[in-house]
Short mmCIF file of C-alpha atoms in Angstrom, two decimals:
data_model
loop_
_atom_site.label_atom_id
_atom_site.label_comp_id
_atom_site.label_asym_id
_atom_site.label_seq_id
_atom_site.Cartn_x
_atom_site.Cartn_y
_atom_site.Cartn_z
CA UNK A 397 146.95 209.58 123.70
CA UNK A 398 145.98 212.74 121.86
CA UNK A 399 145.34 216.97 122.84
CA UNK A 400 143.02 215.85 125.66
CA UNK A 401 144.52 212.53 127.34
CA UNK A 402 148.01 212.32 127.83
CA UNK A 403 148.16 208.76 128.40
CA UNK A 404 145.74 205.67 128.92
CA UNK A 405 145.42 206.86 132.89
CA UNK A 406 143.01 209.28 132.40
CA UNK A 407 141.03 207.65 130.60
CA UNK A 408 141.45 204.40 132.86
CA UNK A 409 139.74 206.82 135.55
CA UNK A 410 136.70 207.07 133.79
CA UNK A 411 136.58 203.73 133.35
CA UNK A 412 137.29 202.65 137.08
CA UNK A 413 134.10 205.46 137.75
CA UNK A 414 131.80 204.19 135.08
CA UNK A 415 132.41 199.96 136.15
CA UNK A 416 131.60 201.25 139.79
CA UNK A 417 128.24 202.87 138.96
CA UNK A 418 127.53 199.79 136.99
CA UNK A 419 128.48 197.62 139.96
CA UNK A 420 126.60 199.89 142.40
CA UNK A 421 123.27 199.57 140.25
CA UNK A 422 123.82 195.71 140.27
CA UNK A 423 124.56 195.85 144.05
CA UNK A 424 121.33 196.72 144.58
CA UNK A 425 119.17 194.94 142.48
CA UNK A 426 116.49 195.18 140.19
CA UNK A 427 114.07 197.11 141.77
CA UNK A 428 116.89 199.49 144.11
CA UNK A 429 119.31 199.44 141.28
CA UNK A 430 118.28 199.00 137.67
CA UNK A 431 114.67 199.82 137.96
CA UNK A 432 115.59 203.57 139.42
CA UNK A 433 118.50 204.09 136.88
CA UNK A 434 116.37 203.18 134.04
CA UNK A 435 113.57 205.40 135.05
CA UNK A 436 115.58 208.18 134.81
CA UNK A 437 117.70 207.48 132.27
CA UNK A 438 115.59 206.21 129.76
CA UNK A 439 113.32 209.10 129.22
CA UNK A 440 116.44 211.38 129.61
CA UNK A 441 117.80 209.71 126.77
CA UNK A 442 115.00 209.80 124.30
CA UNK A 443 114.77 213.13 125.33
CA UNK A 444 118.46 213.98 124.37
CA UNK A 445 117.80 211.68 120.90
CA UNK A 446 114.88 213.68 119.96
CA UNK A 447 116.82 217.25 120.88
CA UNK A 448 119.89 216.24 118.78
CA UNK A 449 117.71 214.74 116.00
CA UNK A 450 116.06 218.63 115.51
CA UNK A 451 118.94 220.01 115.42
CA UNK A 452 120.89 217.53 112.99
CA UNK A 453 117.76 217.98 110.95
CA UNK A 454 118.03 221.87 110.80
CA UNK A 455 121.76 221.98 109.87
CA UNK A 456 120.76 222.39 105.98
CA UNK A 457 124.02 222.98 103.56
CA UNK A 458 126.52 223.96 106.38
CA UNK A 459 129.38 224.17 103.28
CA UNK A 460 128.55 226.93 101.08
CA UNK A 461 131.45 225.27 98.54
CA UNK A 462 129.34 221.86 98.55
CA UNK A 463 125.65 223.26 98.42
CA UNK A 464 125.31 218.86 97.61
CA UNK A 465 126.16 218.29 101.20
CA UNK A 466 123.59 219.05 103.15
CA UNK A 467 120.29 217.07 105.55
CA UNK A 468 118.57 216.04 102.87
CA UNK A 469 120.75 214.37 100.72
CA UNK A 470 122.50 212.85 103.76
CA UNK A 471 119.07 210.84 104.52
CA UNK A 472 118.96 210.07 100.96
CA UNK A 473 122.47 208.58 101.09
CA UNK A 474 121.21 206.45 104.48
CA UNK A 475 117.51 205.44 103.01
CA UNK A 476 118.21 204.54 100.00
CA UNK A 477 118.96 201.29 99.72
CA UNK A 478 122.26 199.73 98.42
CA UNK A 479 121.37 196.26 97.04
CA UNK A 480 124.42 194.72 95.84
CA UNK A 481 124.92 194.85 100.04
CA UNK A 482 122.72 191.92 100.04
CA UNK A 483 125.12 189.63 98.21
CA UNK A 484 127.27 190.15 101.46
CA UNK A 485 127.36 187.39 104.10
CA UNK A 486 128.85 190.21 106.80
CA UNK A 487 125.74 192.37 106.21
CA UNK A 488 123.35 189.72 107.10
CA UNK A 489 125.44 188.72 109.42
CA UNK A 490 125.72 191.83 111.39
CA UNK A 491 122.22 193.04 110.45
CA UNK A 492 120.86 190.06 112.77
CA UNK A 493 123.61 190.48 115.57
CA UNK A 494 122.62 194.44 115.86
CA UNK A 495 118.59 193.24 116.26
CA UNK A 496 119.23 190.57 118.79
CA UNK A 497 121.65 192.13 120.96
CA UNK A 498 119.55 195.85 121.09
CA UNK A 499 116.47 192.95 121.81
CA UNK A 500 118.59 191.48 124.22
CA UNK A 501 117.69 188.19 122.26
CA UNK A 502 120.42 185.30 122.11
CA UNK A 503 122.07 186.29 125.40
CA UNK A 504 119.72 185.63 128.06
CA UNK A 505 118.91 188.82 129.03
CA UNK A 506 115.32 188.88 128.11
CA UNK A 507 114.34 185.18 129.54
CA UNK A 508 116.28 186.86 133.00
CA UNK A 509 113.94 189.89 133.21
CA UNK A 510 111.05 187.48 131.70
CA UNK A 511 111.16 185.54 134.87
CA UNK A 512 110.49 188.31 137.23
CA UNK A 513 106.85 188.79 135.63
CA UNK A 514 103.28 187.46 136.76
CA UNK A 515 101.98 184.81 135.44
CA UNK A 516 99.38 186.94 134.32
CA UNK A 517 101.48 189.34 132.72
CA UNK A 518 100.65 191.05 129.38
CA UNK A 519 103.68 189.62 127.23
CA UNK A 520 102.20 190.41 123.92
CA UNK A 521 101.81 193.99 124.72
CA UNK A 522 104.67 194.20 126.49
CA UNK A 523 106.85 193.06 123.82
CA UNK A 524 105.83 194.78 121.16
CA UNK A 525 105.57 198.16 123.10
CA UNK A 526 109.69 197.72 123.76
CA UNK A 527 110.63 196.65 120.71
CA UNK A 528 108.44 199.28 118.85
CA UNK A 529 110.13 201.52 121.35
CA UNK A 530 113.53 200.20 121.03
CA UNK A 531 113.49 200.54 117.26
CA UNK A 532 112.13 203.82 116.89
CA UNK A 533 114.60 205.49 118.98
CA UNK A 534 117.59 203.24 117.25
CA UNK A 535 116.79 203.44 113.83
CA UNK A 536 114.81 206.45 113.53
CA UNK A 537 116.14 208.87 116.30
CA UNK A 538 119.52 207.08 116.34
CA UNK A 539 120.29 206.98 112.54
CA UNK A 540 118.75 210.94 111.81
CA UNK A 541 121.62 212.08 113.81
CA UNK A 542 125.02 210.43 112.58
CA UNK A 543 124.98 209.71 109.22
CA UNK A 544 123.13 212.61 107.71
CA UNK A 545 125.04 215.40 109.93
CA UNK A 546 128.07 213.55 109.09
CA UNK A 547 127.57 213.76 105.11
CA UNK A 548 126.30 217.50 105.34
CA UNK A 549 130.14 217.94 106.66
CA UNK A 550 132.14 215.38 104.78
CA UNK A 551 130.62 214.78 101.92
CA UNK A 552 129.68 211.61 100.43
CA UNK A 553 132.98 210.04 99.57
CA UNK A 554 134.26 211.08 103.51
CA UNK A 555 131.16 209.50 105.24
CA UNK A 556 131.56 206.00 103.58
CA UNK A 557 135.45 206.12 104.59
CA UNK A 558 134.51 206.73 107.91
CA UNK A 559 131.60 204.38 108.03
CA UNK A 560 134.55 202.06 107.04
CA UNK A 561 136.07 202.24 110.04
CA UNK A 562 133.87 201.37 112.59
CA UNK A 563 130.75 202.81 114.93
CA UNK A 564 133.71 203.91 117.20
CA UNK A 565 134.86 206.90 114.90
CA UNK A 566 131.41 207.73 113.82
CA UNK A 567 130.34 208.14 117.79
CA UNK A 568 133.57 209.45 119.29
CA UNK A 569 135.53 211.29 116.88
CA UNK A 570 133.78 212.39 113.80
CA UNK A 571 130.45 213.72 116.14
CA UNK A 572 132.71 215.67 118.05
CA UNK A 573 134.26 217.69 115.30
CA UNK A 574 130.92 218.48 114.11
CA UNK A 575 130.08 219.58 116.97
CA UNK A 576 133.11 221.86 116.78
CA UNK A 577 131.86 223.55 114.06
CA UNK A 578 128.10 224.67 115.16
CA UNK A 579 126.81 227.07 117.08
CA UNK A 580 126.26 225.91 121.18
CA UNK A 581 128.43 223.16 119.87
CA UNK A 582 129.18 222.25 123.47
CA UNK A 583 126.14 221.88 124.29
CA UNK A 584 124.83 219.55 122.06
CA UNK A 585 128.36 217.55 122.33
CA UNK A 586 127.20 217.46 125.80
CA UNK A 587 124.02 216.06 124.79
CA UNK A 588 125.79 213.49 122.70
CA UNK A 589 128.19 211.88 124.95
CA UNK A 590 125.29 211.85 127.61
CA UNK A 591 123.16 209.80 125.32
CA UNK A 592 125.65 207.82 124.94
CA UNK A 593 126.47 207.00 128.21
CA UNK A 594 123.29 206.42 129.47
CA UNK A 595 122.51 203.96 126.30
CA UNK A 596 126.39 202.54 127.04
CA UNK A 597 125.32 202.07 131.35
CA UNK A 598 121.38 200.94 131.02
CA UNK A 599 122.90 198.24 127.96
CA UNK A 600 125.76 197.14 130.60
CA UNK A 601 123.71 196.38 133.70
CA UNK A 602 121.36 194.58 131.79
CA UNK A 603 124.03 191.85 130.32
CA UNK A 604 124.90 191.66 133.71
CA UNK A 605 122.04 190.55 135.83
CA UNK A 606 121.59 187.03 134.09
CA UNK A 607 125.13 186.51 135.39
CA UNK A 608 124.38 187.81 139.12
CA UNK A 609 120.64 185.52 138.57
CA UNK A 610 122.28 183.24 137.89
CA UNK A 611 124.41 182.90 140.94
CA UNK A 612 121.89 183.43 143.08
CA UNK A 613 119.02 181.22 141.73
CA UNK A 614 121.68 178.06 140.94
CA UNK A 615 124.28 178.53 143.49
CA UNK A 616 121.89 180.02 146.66
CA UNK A 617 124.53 183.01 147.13
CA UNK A 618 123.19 186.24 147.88
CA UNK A 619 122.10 189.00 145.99
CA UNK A 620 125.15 191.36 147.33
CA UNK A 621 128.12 188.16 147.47
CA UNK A 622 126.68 187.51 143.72
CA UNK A 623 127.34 191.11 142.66
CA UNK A 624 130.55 191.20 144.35
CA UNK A 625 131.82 187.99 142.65
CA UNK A 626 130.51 189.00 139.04
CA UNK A 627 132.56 192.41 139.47
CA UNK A 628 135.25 190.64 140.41
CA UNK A 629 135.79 188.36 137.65
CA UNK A 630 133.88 191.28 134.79
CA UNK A 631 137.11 193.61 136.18
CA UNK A 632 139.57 190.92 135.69
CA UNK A 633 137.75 190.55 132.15
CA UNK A 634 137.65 194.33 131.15
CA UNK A 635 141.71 194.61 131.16
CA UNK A 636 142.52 193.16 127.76
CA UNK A 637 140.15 195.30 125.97
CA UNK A 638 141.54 197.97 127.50
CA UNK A 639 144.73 197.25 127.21
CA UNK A 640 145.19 195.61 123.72
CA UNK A 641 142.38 198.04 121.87
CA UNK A 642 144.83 198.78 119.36
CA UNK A 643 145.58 195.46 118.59
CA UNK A 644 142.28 194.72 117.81
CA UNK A 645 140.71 193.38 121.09
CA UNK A 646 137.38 194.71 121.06
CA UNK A 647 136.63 194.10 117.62
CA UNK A 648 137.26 190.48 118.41
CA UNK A 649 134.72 190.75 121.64
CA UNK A 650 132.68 192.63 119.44
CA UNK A 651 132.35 189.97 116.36
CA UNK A 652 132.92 186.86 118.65
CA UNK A 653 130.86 187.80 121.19
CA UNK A 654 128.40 190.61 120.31
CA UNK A 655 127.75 189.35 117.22
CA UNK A 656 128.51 185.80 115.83
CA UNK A 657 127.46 183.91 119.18
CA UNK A 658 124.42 186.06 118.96
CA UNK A 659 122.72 184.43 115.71
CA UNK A 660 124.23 181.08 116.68
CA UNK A 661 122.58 181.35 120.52
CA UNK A 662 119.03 182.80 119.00
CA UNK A 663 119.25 180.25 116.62
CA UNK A 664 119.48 177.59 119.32
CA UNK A 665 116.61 179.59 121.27
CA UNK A 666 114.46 179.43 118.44
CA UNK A 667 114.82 175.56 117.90
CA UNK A 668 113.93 174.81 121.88
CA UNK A 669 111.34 177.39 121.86
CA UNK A 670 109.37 176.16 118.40
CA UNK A 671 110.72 172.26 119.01
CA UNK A 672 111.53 171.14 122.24
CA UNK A 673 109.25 173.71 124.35
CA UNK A 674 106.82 173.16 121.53
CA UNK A 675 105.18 176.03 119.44
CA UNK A 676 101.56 174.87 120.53
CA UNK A 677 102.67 174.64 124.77
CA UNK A 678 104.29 177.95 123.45
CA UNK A 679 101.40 179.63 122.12
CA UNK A 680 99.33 178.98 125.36
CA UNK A 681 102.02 180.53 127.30
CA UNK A 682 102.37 183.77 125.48
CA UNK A 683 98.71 184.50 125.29
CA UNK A 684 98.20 183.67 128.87
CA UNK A 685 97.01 186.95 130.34
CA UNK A 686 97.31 188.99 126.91
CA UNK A 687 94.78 191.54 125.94
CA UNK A 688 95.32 191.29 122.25
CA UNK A 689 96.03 187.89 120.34
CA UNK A 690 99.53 187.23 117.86
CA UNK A 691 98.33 185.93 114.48
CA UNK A 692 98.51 182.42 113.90
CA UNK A 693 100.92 182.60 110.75
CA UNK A 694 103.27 183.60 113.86
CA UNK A 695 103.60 180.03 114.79
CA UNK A 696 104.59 179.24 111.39
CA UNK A 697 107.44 181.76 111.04
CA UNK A 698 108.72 180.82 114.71
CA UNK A 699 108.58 177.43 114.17
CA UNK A 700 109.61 177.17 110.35
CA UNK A 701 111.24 180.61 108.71
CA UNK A 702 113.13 181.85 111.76
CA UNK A 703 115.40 179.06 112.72
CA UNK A 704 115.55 178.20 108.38
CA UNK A 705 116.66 181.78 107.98
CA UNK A 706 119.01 181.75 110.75
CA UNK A 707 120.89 178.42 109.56
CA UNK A 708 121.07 180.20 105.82
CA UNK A 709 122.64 183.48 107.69
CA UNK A 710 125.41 180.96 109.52
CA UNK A 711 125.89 178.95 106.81
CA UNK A 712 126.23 181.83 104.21
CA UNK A 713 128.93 183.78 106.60
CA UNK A 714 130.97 180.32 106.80
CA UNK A 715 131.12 180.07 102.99
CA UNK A 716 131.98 183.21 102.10
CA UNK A 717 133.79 184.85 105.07
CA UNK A 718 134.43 182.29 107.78
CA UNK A 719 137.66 180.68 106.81
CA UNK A 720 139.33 184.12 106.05
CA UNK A 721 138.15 185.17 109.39
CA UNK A 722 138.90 182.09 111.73
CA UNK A 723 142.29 181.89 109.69
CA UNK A 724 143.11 186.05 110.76
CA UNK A 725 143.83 186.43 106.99
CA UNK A 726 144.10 190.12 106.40
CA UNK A 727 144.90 190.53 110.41
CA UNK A 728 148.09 192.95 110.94
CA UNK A 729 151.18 189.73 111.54
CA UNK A 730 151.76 191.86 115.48
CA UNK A 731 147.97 191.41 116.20
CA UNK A 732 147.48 187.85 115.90
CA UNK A 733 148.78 186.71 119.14
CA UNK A 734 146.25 189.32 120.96
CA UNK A 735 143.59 188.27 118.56
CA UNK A 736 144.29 184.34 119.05
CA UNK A 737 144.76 185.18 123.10
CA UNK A 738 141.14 186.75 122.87
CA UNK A 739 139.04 183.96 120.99
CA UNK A 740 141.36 181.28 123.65
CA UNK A 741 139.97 183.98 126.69
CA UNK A 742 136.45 183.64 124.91
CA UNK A 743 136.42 179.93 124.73
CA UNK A 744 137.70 179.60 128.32
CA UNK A 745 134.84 181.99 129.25
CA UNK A 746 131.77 179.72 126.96
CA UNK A 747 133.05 176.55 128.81
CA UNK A 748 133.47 178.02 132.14
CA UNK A 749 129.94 179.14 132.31
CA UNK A 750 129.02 175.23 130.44
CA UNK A 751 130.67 173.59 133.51
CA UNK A 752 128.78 176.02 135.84
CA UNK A 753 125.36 175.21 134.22
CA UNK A 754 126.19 171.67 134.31
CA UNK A 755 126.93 171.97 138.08
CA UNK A 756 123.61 173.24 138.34
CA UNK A 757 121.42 171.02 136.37
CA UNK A 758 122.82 168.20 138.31
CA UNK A 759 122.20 170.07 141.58
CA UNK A 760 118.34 169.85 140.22
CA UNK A 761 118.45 166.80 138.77
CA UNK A 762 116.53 165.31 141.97
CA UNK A 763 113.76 168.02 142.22
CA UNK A 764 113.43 167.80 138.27
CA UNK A 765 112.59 163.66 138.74
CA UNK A 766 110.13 164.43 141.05
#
């Protein structure tokens, strides 16, 4: 509730609109659906990045009191490095949950779209050309527009308060005032929230089609009953975040789920990939059809460093944070029962979707023997 909502209905609207287009893109498919909204909305949104990012850039000392707060010294507070950080299990933590979920590593998304290619299919290239992509527009594009514009307003002391708190205030609350404060500030608040929803909608249908996959590869349902069902039970889903925000419901999801599971699922990946699979059967199978070779050290790292750095990552977090986390020390006393009713909702959902893949190995147990 604040000067523009007067209550949670409004903005329950624009929910209700935004989970329809994102049902509606899954509805029909990958090549009616997603395929369409991402050709359009990707380029729209690097577009928007690279607008904002010139502009952000060309703000200069906006506060003639604080001639110290301007562009420059705002990418000097965001470049240079903070070392001491590094002694911080949360840091590494969240450092590798950002990477895989943006790579859609760890989650299932990536072996989903992987098994719509050709056999003969250019994975190298491919792979480095979107995560070259991906990471230029995050960290580059993304980070040249909040942090420095938000120091050449704030000040150094302000930005790390709000930093504090959470990507949510950054994105939604300090931008905005900004925004307030420049010339065609509307516009380019336009721009923002646009990139932002087209980042938000292109994310969401992606963790969704392993789900709707899923259903239809394991469970021979149709494309269109599979959506249906997924919406169903994603809506039913969607309601305690909403609901409980304040009591700290989607920064449970967030840790739990976007992040945590994450590392632990990659690390997993990693071991089948590099162990089971086998890093030499592995090798073959990437450089089948590839125009340019990985160096061999690769096979090294993959099998070796990764899943050794990963384990160090976990562990590390468990030490020094886990306890005090799993134990809601720190937690406001009125939130616990929302936070302990979202990690029992979270459980129910990890062995939920264990009995389902169960159901289906069995189902292809016989054609597996043969």
């Amino acid at each position: 509730k604040n000067n523009f909502f007067s209550g949670i209905q409004y903005a329950y609207i624009f929910f209700l609109i935004t989970f329809c287009l994102n049902m509606f893109v899954i509805y029909k498919g990958i090549s009616g659906g997603i395929e369409k909204l991402c050709k359009i909305a990707l380029p729209a949104l690097f577009v928007f990045a690279i607008i904002l990012a010139i502009r952000v850039l060309t703000f200069g000392s906006p506060d003639p009191l604080n001639p110290g707060w301007n562009i420059v010294n705002g990418l000097g507070f965001l470049w240079n490095p903070d070392f001491s950080a590094l002694k911080s299990a949360k840091v590494w933590l969240a450092a590798a949950g950002q990477i895989f979920f943006t790579l859609s590593v760890g989650i299932g998304v990536i072996l989903t779209y992987a098994s719509y290619l050709k056999k003969t299919d250019d994975v190298v290239l491919s792979g480095i050309t979107s995560v070259s992509a991906n990471e230029f527009v995050e960290v580059i594009l993304g980070s040249s527009i909040i942090i420095p514009a938000a120091f050449a307003f704030f000040g150094p002391s302000e930005i790390q308060t709000i930093a504090k708190s959470g990507a949510f205030n950054l994105s939604f609350v300090t931008m905005p005032l900004i925004f307030e404060k420049i010339s065609l500030g509307a516009i380019f608040g336009c721009m923002w929230f646009l990139l932002l929803f087209l980042a938000g909608i292109t994310s969401s249908i992606s963790l969704a089609q392993p789900a709707v996959a899923f259903l239809e590869d394991e469970f021979n349902i149709s494309k269109k009953k599979a959506a249906i069902i997924f919406g169903i039970v994603c809506f039913m889903l969607c309601q305690p975040a909403i609901f409980f925000l304040k009591n700290g419901a989607v920064n449970e999801l967030d840790f739990w789920g976007g992040t945590f599971c994450l590392v632990l699922f990659a690390t997993v990946e990693t071991i089948l990939f590099g162990w089971i699979f086998g890093i030499e059967k592995a090798w073959e199978e990437i450089h089948h059809g590839a125009e340019m070779r990985v160096p061999k050290i690769y096979k090294f790292i993959i099998k070796y460093i990764t899943p050794l750095f990963l384990f160090l990552i976990l562990g590390f977090w468990l030490y020094q944070e886990g306890m005090p986390v799993i134990l809601m020390k720190g937690a406001n006393p009125g939130d616990k029962p929302y936070i302990l009713g979202i990690r029992i909702m979270l459980l129910g959902i990890f062995l939920s979707l264990a009995i389902f893949v169960k159901i289906a190995w069995q189902k292809r147990k016989p054609s597996v023997k043969k």
